[in-house]
Coordinates of C-alpha atoms (C1' of nucleotides) in Angstrom, one line a residue:
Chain A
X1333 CA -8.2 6.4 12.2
X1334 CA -8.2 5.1 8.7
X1335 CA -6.0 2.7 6.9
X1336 CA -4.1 3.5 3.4
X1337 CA -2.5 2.3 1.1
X1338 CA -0.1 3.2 -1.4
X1339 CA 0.5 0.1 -4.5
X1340 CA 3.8 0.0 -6.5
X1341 CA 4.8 -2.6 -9.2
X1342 CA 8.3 -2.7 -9.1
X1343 CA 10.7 -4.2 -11.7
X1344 CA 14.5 -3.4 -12.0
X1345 CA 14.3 -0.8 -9.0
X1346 CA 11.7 1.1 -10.9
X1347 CA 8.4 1.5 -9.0
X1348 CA 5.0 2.0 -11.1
X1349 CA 2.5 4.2 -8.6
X1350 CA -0.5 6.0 -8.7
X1351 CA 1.1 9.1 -10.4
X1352 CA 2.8 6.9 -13.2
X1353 CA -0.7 5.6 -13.7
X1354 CA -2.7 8.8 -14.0
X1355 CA -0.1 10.1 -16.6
X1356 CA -0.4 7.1 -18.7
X1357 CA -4.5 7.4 -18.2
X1358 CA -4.4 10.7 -19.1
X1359 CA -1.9 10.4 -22.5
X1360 CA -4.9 7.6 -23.4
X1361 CA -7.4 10.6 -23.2
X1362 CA -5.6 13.2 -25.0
X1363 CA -3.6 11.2 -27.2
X1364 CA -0.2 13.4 -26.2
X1365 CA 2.4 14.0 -23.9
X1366 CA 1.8 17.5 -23.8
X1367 CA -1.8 17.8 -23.0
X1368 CA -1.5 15.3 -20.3
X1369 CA 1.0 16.8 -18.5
X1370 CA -0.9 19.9 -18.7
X1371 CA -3.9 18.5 -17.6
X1372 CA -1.8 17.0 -14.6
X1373 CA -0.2 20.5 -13.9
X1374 CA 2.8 18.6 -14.2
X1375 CA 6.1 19.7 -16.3
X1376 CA 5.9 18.2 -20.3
X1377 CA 9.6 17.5 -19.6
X1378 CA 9.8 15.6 -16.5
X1379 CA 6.6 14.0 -17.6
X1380 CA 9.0 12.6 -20.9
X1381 CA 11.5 11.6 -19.0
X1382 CA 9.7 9.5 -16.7
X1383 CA 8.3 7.9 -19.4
X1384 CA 11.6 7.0 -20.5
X1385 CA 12.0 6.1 -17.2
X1386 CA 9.1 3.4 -16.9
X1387 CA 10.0 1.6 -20.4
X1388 CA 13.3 1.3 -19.2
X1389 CA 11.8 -1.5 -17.0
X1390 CA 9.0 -2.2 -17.4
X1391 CA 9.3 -2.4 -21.6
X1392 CA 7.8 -0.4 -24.2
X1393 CA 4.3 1.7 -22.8
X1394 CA 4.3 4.5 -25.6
X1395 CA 4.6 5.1 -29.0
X1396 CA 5.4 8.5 -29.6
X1397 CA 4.9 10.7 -32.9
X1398 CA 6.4 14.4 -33.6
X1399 CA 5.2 15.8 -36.7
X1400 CA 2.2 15.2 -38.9
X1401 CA -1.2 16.4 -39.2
X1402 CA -1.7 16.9 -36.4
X1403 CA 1.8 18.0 -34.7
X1404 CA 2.4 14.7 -33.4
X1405 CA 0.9 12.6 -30.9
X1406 CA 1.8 9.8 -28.4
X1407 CA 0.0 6.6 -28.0
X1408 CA 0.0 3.5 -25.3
X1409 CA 1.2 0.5 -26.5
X1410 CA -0.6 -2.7 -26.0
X1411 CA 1.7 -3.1 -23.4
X1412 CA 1.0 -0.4 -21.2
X1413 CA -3.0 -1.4 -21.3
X1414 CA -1.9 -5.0 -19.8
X1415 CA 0.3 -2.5 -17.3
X1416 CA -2.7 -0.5 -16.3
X1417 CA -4.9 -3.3 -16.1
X1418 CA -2.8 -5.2 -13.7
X1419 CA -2.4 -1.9 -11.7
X1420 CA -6.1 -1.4 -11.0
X1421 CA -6.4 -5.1 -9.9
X1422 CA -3.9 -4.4 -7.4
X1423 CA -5.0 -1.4 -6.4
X1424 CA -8.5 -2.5 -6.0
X1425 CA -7.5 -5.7 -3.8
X1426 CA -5.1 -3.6 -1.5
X1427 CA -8.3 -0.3 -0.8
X1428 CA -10.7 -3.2 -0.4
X1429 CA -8.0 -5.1 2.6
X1430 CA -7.4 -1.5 3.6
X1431 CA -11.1 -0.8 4.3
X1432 CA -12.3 -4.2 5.6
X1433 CA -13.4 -4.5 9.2
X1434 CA -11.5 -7.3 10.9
X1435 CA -12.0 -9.5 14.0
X1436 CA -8.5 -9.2 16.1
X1437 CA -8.2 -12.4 18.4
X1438 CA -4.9 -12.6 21.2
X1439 CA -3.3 -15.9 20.8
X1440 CA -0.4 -18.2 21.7
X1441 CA 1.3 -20.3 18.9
X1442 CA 1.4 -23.5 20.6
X1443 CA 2.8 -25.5 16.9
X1444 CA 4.5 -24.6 13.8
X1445 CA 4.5 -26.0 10.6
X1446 CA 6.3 -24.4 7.9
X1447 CA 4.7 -20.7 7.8
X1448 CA 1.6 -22.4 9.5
X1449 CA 1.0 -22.1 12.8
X1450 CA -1.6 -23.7 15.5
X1451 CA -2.7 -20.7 17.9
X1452 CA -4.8 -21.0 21.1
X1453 CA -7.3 -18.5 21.5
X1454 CA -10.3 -17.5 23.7
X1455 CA -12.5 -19.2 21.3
X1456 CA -10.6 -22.1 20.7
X1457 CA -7.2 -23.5 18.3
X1458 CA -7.1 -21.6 14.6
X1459 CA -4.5 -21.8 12.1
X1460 CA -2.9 -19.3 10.5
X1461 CA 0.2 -17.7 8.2
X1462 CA 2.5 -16.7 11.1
X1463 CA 6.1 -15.1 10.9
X1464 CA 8.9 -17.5 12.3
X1465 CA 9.8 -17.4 16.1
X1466 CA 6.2 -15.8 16.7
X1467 CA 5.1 -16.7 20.3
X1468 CA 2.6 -14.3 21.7
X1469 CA 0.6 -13.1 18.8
X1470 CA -2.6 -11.6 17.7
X1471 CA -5.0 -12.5 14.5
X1472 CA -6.7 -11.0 12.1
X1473 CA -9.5 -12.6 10.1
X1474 CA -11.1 -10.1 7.8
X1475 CA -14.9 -9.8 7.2
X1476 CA -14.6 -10.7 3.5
X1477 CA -12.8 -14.0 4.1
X1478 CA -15.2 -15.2 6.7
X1479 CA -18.1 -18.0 4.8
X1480 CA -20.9 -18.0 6.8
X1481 CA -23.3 -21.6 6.7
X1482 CA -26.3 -22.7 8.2
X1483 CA -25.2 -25.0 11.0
X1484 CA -27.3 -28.2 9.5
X1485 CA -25.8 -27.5 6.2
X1486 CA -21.7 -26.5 6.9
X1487 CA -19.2 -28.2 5.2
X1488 CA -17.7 -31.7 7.2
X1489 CA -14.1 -30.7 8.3
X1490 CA -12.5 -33.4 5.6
X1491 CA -14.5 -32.1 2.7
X1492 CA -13.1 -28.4 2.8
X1493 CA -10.0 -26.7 2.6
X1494 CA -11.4 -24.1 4.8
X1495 CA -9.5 -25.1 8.1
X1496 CA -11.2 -23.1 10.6
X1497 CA -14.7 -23.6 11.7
X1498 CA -16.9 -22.0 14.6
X1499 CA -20.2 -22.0 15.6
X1500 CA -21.9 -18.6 17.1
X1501 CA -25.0 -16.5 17.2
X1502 CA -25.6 -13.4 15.2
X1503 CA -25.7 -10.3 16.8
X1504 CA -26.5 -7.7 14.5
X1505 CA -27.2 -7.5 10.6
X1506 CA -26.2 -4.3 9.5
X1507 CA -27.4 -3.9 6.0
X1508 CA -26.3 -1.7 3.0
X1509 CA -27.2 -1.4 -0.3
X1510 CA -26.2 -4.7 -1.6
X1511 CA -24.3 -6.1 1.4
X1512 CA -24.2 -6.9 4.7
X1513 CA -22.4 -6.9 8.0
X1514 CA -22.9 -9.7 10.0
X1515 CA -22.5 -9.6 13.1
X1516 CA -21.2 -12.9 15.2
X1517 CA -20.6 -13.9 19.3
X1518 CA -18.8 -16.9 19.7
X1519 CA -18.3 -18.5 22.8
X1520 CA -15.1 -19.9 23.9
X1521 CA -14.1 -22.5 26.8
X1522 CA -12.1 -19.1 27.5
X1523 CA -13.6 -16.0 26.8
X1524 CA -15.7 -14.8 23.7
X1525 CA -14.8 -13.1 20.9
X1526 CA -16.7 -11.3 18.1
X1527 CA -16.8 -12.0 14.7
X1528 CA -17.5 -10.0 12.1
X1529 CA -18.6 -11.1 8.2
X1530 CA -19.5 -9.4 4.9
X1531 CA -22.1 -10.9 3.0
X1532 CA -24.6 -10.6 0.1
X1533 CA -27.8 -9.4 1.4
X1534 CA -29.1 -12.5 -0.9
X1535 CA -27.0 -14.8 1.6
X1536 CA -28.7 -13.2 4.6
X1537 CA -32.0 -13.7 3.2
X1538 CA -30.8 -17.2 1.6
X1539 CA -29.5 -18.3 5.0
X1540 CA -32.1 -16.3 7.0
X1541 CA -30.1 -14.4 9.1
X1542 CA -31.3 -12.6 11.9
X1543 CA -30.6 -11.8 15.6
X1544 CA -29.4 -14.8 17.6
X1545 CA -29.8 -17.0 14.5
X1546 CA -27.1 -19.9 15.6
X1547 CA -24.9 -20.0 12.6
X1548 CA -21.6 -21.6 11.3
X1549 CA -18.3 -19.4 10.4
X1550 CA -15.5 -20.7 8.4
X1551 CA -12.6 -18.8 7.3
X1552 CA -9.2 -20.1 5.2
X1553 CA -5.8 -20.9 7.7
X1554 CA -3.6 -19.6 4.6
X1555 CA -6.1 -16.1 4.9
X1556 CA -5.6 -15.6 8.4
X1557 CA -2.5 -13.8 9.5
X1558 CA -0.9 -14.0 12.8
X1559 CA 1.6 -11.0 13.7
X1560 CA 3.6 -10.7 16.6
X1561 CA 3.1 -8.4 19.9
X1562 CA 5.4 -7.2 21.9
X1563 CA 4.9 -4.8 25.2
Chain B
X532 CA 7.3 -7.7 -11.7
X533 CA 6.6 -7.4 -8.1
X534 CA 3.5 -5.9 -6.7
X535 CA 4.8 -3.8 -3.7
X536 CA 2.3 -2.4 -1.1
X537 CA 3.4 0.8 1.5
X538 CA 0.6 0.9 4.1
X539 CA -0.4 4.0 6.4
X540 CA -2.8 4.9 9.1
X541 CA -3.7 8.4 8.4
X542 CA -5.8 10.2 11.3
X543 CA -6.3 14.5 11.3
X544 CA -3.9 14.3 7.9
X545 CA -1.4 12.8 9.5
X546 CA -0.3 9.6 8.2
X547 CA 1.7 6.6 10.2
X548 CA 4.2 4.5 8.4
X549 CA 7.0 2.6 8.2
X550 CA 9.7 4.9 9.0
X551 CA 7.0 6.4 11.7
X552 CA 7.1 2.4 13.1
X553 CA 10.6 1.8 12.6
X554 CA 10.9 4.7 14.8
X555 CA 8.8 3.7 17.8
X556 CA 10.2 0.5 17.6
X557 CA 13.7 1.8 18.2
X558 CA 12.8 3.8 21.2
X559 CA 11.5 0.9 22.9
X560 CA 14.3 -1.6 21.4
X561 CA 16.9 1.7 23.4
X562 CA 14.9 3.2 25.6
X563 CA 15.8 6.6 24.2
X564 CA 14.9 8.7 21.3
X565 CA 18.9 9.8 21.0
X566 CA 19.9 6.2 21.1
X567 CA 16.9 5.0 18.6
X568 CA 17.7 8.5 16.1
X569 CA 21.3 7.5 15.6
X570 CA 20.6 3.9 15.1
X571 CA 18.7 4.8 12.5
X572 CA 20.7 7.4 11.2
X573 CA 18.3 9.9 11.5
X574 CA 18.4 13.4 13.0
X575 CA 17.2 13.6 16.9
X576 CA 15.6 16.7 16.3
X577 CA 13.9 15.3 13.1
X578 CA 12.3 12.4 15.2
X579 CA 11.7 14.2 18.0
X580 CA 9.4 17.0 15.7
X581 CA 7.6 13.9 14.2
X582 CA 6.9 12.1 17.4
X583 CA 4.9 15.4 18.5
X584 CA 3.3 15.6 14.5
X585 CA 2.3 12.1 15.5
X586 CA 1.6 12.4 19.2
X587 CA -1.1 15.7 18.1
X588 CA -2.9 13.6 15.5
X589 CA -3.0 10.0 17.3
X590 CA -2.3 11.0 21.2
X591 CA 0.0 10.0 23.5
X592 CA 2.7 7.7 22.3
X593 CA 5.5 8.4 24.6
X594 CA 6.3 9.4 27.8
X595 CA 9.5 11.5 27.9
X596 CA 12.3 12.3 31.1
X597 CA 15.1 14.7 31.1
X598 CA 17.3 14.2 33.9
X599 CA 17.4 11.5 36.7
X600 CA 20.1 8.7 37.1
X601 CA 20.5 7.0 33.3
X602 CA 20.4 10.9 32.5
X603 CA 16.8 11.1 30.8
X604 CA 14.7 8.4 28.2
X605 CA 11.1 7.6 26.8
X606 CA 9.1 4.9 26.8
X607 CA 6.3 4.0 25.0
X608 CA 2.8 4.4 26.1
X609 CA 0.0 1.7 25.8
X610 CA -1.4 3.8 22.8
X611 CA 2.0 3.7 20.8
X612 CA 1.9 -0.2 21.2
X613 CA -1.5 -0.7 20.1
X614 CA -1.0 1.5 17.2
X615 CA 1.9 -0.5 16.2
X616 CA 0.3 -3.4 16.4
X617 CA -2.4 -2.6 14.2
X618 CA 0.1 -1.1 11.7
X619 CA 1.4 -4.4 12.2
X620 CA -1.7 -6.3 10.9
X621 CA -2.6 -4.1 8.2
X622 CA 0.6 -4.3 7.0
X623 CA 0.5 -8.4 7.1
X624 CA -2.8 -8.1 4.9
X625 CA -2.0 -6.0 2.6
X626 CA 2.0 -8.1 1.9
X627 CA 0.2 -11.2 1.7
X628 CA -2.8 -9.6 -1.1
X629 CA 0.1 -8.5 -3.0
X630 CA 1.9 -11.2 -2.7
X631 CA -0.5 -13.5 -3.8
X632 CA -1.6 -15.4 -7.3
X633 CA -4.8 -14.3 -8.6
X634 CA -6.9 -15.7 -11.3
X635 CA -7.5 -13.0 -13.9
X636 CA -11.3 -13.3 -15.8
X637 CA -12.1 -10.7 -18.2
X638 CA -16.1 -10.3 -18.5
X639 CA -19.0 -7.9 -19.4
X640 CA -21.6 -6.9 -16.3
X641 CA -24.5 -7.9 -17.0
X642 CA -26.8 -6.4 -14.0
X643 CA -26.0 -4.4 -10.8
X644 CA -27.3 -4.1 -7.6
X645 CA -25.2 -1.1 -5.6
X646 CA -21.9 -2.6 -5.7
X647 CA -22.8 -5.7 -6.6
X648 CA -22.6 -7.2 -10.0
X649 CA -23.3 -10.1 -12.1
X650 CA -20.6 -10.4 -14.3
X651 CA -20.6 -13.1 -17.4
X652 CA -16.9 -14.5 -18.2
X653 CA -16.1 -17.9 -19.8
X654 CA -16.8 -19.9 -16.9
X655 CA -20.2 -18.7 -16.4
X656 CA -21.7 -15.5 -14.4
X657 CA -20.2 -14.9 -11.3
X658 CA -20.7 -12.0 -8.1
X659 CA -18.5 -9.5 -8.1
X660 CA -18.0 -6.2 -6.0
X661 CA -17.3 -3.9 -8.5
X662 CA -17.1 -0.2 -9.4
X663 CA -20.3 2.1 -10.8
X664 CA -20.6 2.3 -14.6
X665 CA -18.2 -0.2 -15.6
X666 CA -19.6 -2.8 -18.6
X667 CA -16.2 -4.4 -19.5
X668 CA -14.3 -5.7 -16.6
X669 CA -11.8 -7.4 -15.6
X670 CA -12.1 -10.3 -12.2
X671 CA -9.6 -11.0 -9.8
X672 CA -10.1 -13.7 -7.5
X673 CA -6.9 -14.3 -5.2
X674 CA -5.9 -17.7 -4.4
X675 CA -6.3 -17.1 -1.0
X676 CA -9.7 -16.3 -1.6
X677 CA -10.9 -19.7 -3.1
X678 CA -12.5 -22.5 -0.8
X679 CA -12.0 -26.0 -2.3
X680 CA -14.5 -29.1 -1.4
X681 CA -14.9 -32.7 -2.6
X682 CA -17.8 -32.4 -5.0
X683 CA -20.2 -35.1 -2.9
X684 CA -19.5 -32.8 0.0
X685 CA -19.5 -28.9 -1.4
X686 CA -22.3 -27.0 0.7
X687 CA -25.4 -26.4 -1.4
X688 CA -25.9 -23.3 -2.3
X689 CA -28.6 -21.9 -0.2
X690 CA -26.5 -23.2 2.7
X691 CA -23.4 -21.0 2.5
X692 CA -22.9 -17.2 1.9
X693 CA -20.1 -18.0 -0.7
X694 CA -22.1 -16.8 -3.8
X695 CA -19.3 -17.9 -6.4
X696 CA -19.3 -22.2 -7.1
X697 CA -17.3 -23.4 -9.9
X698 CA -16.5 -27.3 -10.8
X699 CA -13.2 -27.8 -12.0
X700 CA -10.3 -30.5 -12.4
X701 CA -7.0 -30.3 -10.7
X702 CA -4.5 -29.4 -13.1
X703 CA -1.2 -29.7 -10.6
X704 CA -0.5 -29.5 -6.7
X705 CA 2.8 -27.4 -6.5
X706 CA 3.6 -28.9 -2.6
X707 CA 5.5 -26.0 -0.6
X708 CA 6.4 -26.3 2.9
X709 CA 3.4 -26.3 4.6
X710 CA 0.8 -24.9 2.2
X711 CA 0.2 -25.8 -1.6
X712 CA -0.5 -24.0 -4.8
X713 CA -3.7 -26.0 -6.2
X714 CA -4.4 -25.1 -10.1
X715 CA -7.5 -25.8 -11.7
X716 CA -9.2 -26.0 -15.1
X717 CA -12.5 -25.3 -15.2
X718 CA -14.4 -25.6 -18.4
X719 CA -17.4 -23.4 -19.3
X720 CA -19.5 -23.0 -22.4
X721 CA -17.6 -19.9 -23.5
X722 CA -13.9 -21.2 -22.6
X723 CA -12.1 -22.3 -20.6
X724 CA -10.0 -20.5 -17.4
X725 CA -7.1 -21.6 -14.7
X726 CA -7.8 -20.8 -11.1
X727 CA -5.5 -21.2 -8.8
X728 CA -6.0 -22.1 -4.6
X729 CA -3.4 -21.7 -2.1
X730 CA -4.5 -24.3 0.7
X731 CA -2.7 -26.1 3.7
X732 CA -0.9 -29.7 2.7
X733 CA -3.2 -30.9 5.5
X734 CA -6.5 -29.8 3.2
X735 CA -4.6 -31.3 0.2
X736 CA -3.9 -34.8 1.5
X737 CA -7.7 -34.7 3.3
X738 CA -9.2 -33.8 0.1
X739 CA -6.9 -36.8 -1.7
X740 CA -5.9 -34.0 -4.3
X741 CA -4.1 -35.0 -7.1
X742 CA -3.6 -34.5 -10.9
X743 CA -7.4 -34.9 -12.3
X744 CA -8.9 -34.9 -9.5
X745 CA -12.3 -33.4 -10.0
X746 CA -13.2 -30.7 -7.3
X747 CA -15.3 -27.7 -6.7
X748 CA -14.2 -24.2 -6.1
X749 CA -16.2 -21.3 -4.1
X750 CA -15.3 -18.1 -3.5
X751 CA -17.0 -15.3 -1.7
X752 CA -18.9 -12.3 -4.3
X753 CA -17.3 -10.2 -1.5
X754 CA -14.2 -11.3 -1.8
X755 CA -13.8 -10.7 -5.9
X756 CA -13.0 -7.5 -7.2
X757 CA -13.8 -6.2 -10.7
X758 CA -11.8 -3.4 -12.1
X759 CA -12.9 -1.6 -15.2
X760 CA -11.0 -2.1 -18.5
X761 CA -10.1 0.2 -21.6
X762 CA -8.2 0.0 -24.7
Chain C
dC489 C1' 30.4 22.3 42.3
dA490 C1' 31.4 19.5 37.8
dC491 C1' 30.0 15.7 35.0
dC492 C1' 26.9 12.7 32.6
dG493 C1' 23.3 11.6 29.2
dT494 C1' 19.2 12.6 28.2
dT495 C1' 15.4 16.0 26.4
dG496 C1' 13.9 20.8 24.5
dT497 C1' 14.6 24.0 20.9
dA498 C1' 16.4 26.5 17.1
dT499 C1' 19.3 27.3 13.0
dC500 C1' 22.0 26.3 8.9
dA501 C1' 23.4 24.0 4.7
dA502 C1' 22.8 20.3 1.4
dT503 C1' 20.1 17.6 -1.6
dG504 C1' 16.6 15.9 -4.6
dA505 C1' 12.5 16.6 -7.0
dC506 C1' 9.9 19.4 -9.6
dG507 C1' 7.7 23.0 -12.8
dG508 C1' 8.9 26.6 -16.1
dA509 C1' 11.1 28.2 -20.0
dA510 C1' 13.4 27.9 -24.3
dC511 C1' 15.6 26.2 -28.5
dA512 C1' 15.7 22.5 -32.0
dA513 C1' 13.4 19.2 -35.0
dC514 C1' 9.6 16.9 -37.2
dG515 C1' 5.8 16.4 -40.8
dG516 C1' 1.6 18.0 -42.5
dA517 C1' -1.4 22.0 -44.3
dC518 C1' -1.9 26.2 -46.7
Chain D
dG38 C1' 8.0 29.5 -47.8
dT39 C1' 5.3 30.1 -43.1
dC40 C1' 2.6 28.2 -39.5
dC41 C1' 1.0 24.8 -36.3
dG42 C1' 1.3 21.5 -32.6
dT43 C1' 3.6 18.0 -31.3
dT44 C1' 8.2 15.6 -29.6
dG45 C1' 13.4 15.9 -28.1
dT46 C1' 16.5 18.0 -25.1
dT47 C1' 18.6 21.2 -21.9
dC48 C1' 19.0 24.5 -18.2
dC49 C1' 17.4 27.4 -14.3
dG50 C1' 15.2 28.6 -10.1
dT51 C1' 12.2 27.2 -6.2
dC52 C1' 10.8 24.4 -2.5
dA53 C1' 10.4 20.8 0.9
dT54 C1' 12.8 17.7 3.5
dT55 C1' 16.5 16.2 6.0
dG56 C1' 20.8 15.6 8.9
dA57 C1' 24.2 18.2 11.4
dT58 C1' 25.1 21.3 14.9
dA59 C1' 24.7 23.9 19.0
dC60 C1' 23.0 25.9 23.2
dA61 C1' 19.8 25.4 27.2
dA62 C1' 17.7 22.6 30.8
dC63 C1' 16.9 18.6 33.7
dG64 C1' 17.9 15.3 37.6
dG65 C1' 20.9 12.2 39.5
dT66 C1' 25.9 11.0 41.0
dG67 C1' 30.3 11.8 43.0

DNA sequence: CACCGTTGTATCAATGACGGAACAACGGAC
DNA sequence: GTCCGTTGTTCCGTCATTGATACAACGGTG
């Protein structure tokens, strides 16, 4: 089972998506409407009218040209560059949440704050981002948000704004290319739990991580989300 | 504009989604997939065709009667509740990404290592996961995503796995509910940028944060995407 | 037995999205 | 003037998706 995604910017009830962006891409390559839509095996005229479409909301993304040395052309504006550009940020953030492993933790919210929320869980009180009216609940704390110090050297509790902080044993580096999984057990007054973080393979050798290395784990309240469970 | 996000869980082809969730939901909100159909104005023989689409590509999801004293129903199986709940947290991540303020670098890579890269921008060279090939780039590094300390206190850097440490003074400290927007301006040889943190008031008030505070900022390489840019 | 309310199954019609096709117009080049 | 390759605009036919509808079957209840 694999998660995706599918991004939209939205503005006046228009939606920008992946399709949108491949026609603009492509108009930037052959420098008209007609050859991109080609390309795209899409119809020239739908293709015109979408782009009528888009600059309705989201303001002017073409500059269009019929006649000339060249027939005619169409070009993107300056505008539509700043478009794409925000598009591919999004996109980029939202496949890499998609594709992170994450540690899931069962919980009870036990206080509320605002949209913060105190939960108990096997390995001890977190905070977290949790809807209103949440009661039984579960966690998720992502391997790229999880900050992994050696235990003589971790942040004090009043000099960070990272609000949750445990202390485990690694359990497996699984190195890649550039980066690694690490691998965490944390013990709890009530169960275990494993965490999971992604690293530089510079931090694992900078830290020395290895098997059953004892190591500190922080992770951000206001990047870990509670959600609700029901049945 | 408004960055939207519409998540799925594909498996065999098949992709799980909201209306797929909505669904599921209703049955066990009415204990019925007639009752849960109309209430979502939706065609029983529609949802009942999907529910075997997404029974064949995810297994069992509900358990159906015909007959018997309330004249017939379905339940939901363990499966189908698991399943939503982890459509449930995916769907948590990738609203709050969208949702959230990102500081926006532009920068050249300057080495690579796999997906890694070394990226110089105003501020200085930071880690980046980014894509193959690119050389111009843009960085996105989501206030979620950034780790503020008191400068006597930050961890040094062979201590800690976040690869990213930038000194900065607090330009404002927007106070929401329970969480705050923290900007920054950090100065660097080639400019100057904003960042923005989103931290709990709790972090704020331990960290004494106010206007000109001077602070320091980490952020995971792991964590920060870069995104090519053209044009 | 009839009735109830559900599930199992099949069919029909409506709707929206889409590509294909075609005519008109433009501004250079020859 | 003709030709070229583009844009501007309109219309047609196809296809996938969907709700509505209807008959059959089930297992209790009275």
């Amino acid at each position: 089972m694999d998660a995706d995604v599918t991004p939209e910017l939205r503005a006046d009830d228009v939606s920008f998506g992946v399709p949108d962006a491949r026609l603009l891409r492509a108009i930037d390559d052959h420098g008209s409407v007609s050859a991109a839509a080609a390309g795209l095996g899409r119809s020239r005229a739908r293709a015109t009218g979408r782009l009528d479409e888009l600059e309705a909301a989201f303001g002017s993304l073409v500059e269009r040209v019929r006649g000339g040395a060249s027939g005619g052309g169409t070009e993107l504006t300056a505008g539509a560059h700043d478009l794409l550009a925000r598009f591919a940020r999004l996109q980029a953030a939202l496949s890499g949440v998609a594709a992170a492993e994450e540690c899931v933790l069962e919980g009870r919210v036990t206080a509320v704050d605002g949209e913060l929320a105190t939960v108990a869980t096997p390995v001890g009180a977190l905070r977290a981002l949790a809807p209103e009216g949440a009661d039984r609940v579960q966690l998720s704390i992502r391997a790229d948000a999880v900050t992994l110090h050696a235990p003589d050297e971790a942040p004090p509790a009043g000099g960070t704004s990272a609000r949750n902080r445990l202390t485990g044993s690694v359990r497996a580096v699984e190195r890649g290319e550039s980066v690694a999984h690490v691998r965490l057990v944390v013990d709890g007054e009530d169960g275990q739990a494993e965490f999971v973080a992604l690293v530089t393979l510079e931090s694992v050798d900078r830290l020395g991580l290895t098997t059953d290395s004892e190591v500190v784990a922080t992770f951000k309240a206001t990047a870990t989300r509670a959600t609700g469970l029901v049945g």
